[in-house]
Short mmCIF file of C-alpha atoms in Angstrom, two decimals:
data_model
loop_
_atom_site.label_atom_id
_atom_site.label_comp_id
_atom_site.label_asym_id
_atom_site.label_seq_id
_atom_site.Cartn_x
_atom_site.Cartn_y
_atom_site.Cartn_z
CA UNK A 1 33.35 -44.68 -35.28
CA UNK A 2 33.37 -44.58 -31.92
CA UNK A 3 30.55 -42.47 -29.54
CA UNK A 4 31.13 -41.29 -25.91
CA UNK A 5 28.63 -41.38 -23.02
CA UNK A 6 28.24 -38.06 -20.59
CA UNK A 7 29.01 -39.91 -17.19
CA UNK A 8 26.94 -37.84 -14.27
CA UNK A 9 29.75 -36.09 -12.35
CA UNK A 10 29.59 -35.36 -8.41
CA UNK A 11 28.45 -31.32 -9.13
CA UNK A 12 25.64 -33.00 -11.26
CA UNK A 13 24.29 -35.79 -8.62
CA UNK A 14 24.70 -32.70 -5.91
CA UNK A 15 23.02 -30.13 -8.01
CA UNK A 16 20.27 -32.63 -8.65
CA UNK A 17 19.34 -32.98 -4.52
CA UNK A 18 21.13 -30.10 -3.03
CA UNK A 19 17.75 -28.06 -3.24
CA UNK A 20 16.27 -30.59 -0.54
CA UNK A 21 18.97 -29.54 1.61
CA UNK A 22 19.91 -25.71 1.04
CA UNK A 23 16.23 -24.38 0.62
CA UNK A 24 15.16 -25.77 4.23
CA UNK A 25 18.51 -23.65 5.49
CA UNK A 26 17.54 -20.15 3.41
CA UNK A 27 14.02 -20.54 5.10
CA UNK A 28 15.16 -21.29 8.19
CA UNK A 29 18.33 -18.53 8.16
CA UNK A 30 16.09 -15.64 6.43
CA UNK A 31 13.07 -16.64 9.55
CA UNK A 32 15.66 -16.11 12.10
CA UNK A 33 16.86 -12.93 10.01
CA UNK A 34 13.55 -11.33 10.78
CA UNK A 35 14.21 -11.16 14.38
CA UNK A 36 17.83 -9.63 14.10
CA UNK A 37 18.98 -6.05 13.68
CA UNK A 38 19.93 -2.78 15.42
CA UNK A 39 17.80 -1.09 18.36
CA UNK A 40 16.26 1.16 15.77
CA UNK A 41 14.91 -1.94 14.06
CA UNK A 42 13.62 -3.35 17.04
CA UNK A 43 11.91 -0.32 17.59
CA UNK A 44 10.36 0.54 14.29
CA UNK A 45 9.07 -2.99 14.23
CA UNK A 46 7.52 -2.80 17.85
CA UNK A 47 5.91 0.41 16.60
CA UNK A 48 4.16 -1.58 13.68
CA UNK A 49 3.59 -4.51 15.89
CA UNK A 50 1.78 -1.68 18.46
CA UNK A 51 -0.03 0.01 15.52
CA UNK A 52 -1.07 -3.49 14.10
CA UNK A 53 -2.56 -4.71 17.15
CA UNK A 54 -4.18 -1.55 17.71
CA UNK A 55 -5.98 -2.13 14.31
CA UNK A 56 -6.77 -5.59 15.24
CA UNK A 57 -8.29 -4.83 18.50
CA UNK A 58 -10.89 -2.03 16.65
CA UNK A 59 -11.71 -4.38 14.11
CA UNK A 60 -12.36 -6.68 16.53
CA UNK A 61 -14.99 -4.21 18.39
CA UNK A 62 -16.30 -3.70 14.78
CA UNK A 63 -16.60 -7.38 14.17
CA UNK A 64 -18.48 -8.07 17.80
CA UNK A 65 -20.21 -4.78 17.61
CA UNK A 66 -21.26 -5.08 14.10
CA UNK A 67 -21.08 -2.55 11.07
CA UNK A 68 -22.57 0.29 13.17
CA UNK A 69 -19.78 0.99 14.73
CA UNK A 70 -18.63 2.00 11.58
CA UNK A 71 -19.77 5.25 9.38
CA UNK A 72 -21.44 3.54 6.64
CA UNK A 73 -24.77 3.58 6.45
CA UNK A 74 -27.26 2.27 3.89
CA UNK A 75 -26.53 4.74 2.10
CA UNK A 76 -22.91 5.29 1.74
CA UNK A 77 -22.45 1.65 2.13
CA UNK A 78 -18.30 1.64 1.04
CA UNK A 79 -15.94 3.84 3.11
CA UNK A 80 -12.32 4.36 3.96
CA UNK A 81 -11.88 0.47 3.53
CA UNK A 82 -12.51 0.51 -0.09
CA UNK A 83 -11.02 3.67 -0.60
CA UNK A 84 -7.76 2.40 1.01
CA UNK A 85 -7.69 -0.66 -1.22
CA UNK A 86 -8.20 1.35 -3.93
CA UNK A 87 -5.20 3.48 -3.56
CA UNK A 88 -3.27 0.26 -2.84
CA UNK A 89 -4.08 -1.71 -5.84
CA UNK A 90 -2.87 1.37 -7.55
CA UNK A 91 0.05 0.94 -5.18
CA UNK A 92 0.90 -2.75 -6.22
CA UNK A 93 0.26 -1.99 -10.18
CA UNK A 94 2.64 0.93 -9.84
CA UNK A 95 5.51 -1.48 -9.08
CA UNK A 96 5.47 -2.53 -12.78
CA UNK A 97 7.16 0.74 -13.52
CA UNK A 98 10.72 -0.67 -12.49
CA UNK A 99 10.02 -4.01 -14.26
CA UNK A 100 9.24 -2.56 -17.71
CA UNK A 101 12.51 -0.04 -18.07
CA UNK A 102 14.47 -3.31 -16.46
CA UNK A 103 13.21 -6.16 -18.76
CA UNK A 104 11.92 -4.68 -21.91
CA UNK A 105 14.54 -1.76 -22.05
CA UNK A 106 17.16 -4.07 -20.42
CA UNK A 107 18.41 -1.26 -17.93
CA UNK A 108 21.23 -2.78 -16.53
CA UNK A 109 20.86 -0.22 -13.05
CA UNK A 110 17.38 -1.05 -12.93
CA UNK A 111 17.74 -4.40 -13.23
CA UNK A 112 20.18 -3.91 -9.79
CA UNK A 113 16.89 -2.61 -7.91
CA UNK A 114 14.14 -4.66 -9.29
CA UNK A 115 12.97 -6.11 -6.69
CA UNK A 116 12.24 -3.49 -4.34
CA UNK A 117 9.49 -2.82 -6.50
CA UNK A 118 8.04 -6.43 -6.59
CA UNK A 119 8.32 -6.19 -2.60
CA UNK A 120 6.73 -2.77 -2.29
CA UNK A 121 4.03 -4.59 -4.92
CA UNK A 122 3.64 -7.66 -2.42
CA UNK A 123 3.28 -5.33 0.82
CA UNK A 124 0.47 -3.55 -1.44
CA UNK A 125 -1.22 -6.53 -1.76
CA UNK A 126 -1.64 -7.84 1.42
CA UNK A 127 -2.66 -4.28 2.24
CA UNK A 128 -5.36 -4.65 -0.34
CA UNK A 129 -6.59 -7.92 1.11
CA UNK A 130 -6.81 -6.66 4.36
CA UNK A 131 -8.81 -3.53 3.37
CA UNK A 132 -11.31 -6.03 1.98
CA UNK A 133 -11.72 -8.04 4.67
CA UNK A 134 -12.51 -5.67 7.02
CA UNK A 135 -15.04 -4.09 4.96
CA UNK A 136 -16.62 -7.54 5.38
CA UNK A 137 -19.52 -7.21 7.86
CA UNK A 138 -19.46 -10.98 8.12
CA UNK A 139 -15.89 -11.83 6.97
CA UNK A 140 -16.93 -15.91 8.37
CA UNK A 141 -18.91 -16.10 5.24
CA UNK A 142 -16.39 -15.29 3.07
CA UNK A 143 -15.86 -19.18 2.50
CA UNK A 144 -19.12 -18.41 0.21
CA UNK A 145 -16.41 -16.67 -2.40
CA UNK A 146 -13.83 -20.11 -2.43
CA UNK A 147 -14.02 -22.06 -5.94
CA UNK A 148 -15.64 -25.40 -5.21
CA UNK A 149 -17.21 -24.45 -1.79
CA UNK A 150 -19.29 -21.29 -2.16
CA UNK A 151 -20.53 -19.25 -5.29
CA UNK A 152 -17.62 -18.09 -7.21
CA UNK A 153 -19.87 -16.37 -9.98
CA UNK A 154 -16.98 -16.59 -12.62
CA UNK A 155 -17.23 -14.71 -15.05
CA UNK A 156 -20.19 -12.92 -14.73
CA UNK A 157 -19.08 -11.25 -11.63
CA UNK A 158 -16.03 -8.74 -11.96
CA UNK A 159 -15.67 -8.78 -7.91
CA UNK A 160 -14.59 -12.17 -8.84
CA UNK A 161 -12.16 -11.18 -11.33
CA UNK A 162 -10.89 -8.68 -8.96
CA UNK A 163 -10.31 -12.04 -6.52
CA UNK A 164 -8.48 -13.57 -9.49
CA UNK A 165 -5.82 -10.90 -10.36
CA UNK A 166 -5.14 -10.35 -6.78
CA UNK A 167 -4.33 -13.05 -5.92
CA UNK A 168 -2.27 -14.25 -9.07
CA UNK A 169 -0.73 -10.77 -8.80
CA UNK A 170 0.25 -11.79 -5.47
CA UNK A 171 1.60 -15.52 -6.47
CA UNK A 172 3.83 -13.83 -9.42
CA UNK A 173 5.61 -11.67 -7.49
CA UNK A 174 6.17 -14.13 -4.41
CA UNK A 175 7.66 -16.38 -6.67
CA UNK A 176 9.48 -13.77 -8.40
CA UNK A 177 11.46 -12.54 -5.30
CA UNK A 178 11.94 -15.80 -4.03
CA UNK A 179 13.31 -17.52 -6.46
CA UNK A 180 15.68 -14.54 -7.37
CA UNK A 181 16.65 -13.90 -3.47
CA UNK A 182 17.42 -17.77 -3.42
CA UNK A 183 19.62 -17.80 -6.20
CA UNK A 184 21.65 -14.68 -4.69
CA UNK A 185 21.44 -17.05 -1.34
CA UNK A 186 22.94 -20.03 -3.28
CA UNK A 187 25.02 -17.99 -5.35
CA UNK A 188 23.93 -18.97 -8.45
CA UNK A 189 23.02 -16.81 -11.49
CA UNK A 190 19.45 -17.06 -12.06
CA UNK A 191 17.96 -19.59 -14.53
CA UNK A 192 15.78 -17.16 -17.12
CA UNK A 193 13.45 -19.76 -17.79
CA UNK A 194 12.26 -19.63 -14.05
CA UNK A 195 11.48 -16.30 -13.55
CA UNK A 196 11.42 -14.03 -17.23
CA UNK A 197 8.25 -15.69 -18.10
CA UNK A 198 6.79 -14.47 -15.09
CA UNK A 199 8.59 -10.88 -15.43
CA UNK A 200 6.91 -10.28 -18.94
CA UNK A 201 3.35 -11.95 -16.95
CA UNK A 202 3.54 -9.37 -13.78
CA UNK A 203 3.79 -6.42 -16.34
CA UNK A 204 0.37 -7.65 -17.90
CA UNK A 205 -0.97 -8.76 -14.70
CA UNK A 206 -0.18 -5.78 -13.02
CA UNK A 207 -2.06 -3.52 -15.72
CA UNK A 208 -4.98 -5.99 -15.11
CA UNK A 209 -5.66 -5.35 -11.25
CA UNK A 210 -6.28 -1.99 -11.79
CA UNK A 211 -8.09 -2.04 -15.22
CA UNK A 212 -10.38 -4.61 -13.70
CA UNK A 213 -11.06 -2.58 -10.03
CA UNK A 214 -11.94 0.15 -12.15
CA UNK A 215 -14.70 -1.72 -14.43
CA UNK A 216 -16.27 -2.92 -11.18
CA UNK A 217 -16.65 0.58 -10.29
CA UNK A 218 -17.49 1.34 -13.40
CA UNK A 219 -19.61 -1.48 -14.45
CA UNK A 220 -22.38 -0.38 -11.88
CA UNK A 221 -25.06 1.13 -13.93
CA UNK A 222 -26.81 2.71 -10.61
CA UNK A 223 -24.07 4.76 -9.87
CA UNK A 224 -23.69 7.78 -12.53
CA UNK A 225 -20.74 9.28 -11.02
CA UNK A 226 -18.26 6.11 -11.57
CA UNK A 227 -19.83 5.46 -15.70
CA UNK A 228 -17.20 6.87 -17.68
CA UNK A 229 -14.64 5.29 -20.11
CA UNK A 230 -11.84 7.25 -18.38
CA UNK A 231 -11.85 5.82 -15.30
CA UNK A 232 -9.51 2.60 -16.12
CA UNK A 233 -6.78 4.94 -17.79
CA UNK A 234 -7.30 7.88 -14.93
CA UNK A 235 -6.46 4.53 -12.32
CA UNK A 236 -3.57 3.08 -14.48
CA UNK A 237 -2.71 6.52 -14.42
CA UNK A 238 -2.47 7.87 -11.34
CA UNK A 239 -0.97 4.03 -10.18
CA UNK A 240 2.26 5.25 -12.33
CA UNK A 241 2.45 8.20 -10.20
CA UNK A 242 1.94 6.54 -6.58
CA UNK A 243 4.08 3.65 -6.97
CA UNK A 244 7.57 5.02 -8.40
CA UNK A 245 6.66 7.54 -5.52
CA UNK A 246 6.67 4.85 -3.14
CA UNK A 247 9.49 2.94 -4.49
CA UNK A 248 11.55 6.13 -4.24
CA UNK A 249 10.55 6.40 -0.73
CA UNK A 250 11.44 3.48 -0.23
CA UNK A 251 14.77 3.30 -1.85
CA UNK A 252 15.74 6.56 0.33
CA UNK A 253 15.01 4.97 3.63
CA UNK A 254 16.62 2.12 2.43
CA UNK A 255 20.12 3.71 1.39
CA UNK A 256 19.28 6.54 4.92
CA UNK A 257 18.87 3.60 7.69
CA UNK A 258 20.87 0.42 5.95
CA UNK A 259 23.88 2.26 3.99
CA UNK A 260 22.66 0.14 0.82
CA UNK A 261 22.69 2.71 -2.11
CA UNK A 262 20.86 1.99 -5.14
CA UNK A 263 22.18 3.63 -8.25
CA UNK A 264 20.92 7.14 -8.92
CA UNK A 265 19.53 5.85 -12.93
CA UNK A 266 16.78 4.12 -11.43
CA UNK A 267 15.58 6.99 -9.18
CA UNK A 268 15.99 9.51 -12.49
CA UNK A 269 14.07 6.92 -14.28
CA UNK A 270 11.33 6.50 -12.45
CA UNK A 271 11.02 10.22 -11.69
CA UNK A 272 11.08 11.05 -15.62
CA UNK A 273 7.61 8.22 -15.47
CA UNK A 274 6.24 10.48 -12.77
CA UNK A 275 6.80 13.81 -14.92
CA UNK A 276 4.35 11.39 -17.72
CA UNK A 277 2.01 10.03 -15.72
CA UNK A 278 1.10 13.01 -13.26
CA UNK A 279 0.52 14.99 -16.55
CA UNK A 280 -1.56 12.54 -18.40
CA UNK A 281 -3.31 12.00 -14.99
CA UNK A 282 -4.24 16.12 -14.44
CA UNK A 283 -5.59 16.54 -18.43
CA UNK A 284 -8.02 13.40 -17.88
CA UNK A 285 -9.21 15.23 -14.29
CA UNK A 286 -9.56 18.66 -16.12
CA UNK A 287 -11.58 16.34 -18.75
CA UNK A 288 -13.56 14.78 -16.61
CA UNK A 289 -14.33 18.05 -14.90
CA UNK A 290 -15.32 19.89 -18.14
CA UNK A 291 -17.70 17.01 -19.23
CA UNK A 292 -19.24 17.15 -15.48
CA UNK A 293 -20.15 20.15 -15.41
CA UNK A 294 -20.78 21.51 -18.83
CA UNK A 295 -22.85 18.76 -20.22
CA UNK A 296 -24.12 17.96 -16.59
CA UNK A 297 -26.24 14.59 -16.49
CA UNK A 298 -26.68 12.15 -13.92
CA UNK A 299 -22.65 12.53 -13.28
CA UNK A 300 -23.30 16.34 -12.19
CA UNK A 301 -24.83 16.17 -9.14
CA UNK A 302 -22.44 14.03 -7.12
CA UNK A 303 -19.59 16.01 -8.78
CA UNK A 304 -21.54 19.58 -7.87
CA UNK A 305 -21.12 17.77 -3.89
CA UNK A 306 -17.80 16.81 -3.94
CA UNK A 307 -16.25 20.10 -5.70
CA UNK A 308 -18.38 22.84 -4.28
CA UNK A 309 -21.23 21.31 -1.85
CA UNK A 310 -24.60 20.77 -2.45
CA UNK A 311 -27.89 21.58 -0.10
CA UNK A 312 -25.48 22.95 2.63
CA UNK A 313 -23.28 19.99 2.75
CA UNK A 314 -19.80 20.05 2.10
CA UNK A 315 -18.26 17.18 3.38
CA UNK A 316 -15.83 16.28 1.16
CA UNK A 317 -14.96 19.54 -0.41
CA UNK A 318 -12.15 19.93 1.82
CA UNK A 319 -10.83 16.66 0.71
CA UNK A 320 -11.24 17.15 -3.27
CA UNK A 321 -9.16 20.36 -3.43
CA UNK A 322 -6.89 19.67 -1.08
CA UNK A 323 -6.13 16.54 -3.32
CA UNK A 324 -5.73 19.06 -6.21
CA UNK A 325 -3.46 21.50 -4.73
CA UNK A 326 -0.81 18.18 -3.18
CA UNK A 327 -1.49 16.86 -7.04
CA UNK A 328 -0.78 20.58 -8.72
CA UNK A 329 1.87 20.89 -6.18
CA UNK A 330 4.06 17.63 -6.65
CA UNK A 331 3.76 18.00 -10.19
CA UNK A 332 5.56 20.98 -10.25
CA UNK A 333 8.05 20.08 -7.79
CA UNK A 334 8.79 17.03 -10.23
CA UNK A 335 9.69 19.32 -12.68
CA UNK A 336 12.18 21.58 -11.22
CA UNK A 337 15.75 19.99 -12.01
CA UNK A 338 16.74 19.24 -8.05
CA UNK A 339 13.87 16.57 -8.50
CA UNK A 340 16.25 14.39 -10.37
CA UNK A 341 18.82 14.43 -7.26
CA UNK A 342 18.76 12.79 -3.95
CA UNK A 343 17.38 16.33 -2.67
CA UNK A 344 14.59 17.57 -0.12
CA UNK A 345 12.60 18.39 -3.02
CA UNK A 346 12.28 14.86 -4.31
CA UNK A 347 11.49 13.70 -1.37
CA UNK A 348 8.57 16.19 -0.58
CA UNK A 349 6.62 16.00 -4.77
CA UNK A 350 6.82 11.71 -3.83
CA UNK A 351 4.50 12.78 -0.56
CA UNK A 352 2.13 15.15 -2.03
CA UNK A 353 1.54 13.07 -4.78
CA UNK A 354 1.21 9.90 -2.64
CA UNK A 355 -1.12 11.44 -0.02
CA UNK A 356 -3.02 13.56 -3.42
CA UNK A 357 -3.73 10.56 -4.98
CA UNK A 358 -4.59 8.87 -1.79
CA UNK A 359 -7.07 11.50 -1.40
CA UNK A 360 -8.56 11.58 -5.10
CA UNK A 361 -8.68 7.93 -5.52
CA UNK A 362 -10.29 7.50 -2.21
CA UNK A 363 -12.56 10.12 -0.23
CA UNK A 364 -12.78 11.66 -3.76
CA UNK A 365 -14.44 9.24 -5.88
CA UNK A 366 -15.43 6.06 -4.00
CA UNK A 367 -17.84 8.58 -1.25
CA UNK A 368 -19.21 10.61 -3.93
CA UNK A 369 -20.31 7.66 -5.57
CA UNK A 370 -22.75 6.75 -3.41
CA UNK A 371 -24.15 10.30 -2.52
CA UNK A 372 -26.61 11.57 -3.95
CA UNK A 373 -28.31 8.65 -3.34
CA UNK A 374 -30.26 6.40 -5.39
CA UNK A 375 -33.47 8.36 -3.79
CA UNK A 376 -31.68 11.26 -4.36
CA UNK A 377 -31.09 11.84 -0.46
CA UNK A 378 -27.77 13.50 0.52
CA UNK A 379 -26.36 11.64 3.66
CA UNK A 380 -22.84 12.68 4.12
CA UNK A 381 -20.03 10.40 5.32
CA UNK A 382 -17.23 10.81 8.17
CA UNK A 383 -14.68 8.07 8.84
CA UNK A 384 -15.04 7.00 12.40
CA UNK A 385 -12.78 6.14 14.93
CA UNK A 386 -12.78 2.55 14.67
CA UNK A 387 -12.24 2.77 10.73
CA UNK A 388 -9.27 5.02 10.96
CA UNK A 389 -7.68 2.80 13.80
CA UNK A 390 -8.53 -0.03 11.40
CA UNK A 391 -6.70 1.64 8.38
CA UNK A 392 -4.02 2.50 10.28
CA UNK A 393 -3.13 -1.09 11.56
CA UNK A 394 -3.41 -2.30 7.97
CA UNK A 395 -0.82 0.09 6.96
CA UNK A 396 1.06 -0.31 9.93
CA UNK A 397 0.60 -4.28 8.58
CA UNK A 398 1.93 -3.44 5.46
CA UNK A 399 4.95 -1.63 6.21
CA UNK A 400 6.00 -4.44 8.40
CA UNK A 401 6.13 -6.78 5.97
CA UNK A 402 7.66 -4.56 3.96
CA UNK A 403 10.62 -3.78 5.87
CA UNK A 404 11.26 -7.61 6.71
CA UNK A 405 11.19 -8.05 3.19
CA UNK A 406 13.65 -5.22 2.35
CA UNK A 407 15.73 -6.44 5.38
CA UNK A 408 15.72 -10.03 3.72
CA UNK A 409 16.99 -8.89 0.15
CA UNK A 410 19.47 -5.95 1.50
CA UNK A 411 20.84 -9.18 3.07
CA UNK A 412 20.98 -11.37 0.53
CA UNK A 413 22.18 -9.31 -2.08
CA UNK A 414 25.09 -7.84 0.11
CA UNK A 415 26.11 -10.96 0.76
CA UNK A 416 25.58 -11.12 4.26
CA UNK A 417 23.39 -14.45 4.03
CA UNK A 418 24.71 -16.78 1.58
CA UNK A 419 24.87 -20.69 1.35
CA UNK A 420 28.78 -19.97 2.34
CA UNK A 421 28.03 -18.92 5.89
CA UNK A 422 27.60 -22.88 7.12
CA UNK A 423 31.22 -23.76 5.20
CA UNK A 424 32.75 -20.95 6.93
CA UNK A 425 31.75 -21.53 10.26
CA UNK A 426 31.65 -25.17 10.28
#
């Protein structure tokens, strides 16, 4: 009987170290990647750069000048910050949509385009971070939130929850893209066991962000107009609607400025989830309006300000129903049959539900919150200057790392960066 020994080959001893060598080349080719590309690139980016910086300087001002150069009062004490991180949470959890066709109904096409969602959910993100530290009036004391140093409050506290899903939200989806774009790089078929575990975790996850920002609006007894049981499905929700919106958005410019075109099932699929969600999304509204008003409570009175005005103040009416209309408005554009081609019609439902939702999710529930106010004092609330410039260099933020990211994995999967291009040119 004689036995045989597996003697290590040359592949084996390479694959074993090559990693030490080829991973400090992808970083170093996809960093210098960033600053190549066509004169439109160079000046979309220096637009976001300009918009950025403009953001930076005004928060800045608000940081030296303190809070009052801001809006918020005592009294309507979270603005257009937390609206906007609101909306992007919803953002970020929306890019779950093109994971759970892809992975649990193994959709071959949507499998192709993956990853534009886990990049549009990373972009979110930081957006989301951003909008919370700027909201901070002393962000140098935020060291007072870090495990270990400060007071983390877990688990009492659901703003640290919120801290916890973020940021694992965040560290899924990095490694998630990275490790896929460096096996395209290497040109190597993915290893399941690296990155399906954490495909199945960011679906999860990415329900949690959003179920959890809605119980800490939720959760706070003093504010009547945020207690109801809907609000973690009306979020999940209307995050179905916004992201696939986004994504498609996204994959439009992409295939309009680059030439890569993603297949058309994704698009169909995605606008099909839309059709769903936008629905669902309008009969919880139309429910939540029918309980407001015909049972009335403590929920009634901020609800009677935002939809019709109260004591001559009308502040946000403007905002509510122009959120319904772009809501009513998309919907039905999502249902006509040109919706499900690359048409004009597509493309115009994605914005009025984007900038709807933006609307609802923001101005029209995080400001009526707070008004009435506890004393039952109406002291309306305007965005100022320095918060839109703010906002606007987030986004402007956001959409920059964005489109390096798209720029990196349009790359790499087209096979214009590969571990090939030293061989060749050496």
């Amino acid at each position: 009987m004689s036995s045989t020994t597996a003697v290590p080959t040359s592949d084996d001893h390479r694959s074993e170290d090559s990693h030490l060598l080829t991973y400090p080349r992808f970083i170093k080719r996809i960093l210098s990647l960033a600053t190549e590309g066509s004169f439109g690139f160079y000046a979309w980016m220096t637009l976001l750069t300009a918009l950025s910086l403009v953001g930076a300087n005004a928060w800045a001002n608000q940081v030296a000048g303190g809070m009052i150069g801001t809006n918020m009062t005592d009294h309507v004490s979270w603005g257009l910050y937390i609206a906007n991180f609101t909306f992007c949470v919803g953002l970020a959890a929306g890019g779950v949509m093109m994971v759970i066709p892809a992975y649990l109904y193994d959709d071959e096409d949507m499998h192709k385009v993956v990853i534009v969602g886990e990049t549009v959910a990373i972009a979110a993100i930081v957006m989301c971070t951003l909008s919370v530290i700027v909201d901070l009036g002393r962000p140098d004391r935020f060291w007072h939130m870090i495990p270990g140093i400060g007071e983390f409050n877990w688990p009492m506290s659901m703003l640290t929850w919120d801290v916890i899903v973020l940021n694992g939200y965040l560290l899924i989806n990095l490694h998630v893209v990275g490790y896929l774009l460096y096996m395209r790089y290497l040109g190597r078929k993915p290893d399941p066991k690296w990155y399906i575990p954490f495909v199945f975790l960011s679906i999860f996850w990415a329900i949690s962000i959003h179920t959890v920002t809605a119980f800490l609006y939720c959760g706070l007894g003093g504010r009547p107009f945020w207690n109801t049981a809907l609000l973690a499905p009306r979020f999940l929700a209307s995050a179905f609607v916004s992201g696939p919106a986004f994504i498609i958005l996204v994959m439009r410019v992409m295939r309009i400025t680059t030439g890569y075109s993603a297949p058309v099932g994704p698009a169909r699929t995605l606008v099909q989830i839309i059709r769903v969600a936008m629905v669902v999304n309008l009969v919880m509204l139309a429910s939540e309006i029918f309980t407001l008003f015909y049972t009335g409570g403590g929920h009634a009175s901020s609800a009677k300000y935002l939809f019709f005005g109260a004591h001559g103040h009308h502040g946000l009416v403007p905002w509510i129903w122009s959120a319904i209309a772009l809501n009513l408005i998309g919907t039905f554009l999502f249902f006509l049959p040109a919706a499900m081609e690359r048409s004009t019609v597509r493309i115009v439902a994605c914005l009025c539900c984007i900038v709807g939702i933006w609307i609802e999710k923001g101005m029209g529930l995080i400001i009526p919150g707070f008004i009435p106010s506890t004393l039952h004092e109406i002291v309306e609330y305007t965005p100022s200057l320095i918060e839109w410039k703010v906002t606007v260099g987030i986004w402007a933020f956001g959409m920059l790392v964005l489109t390096l990211l798209m720029k990196l994995v349009i790359s790499v999967f087209t096979g214009q960066v590969s571990s090939n291009e030293r061989t060749a040119t050496s």
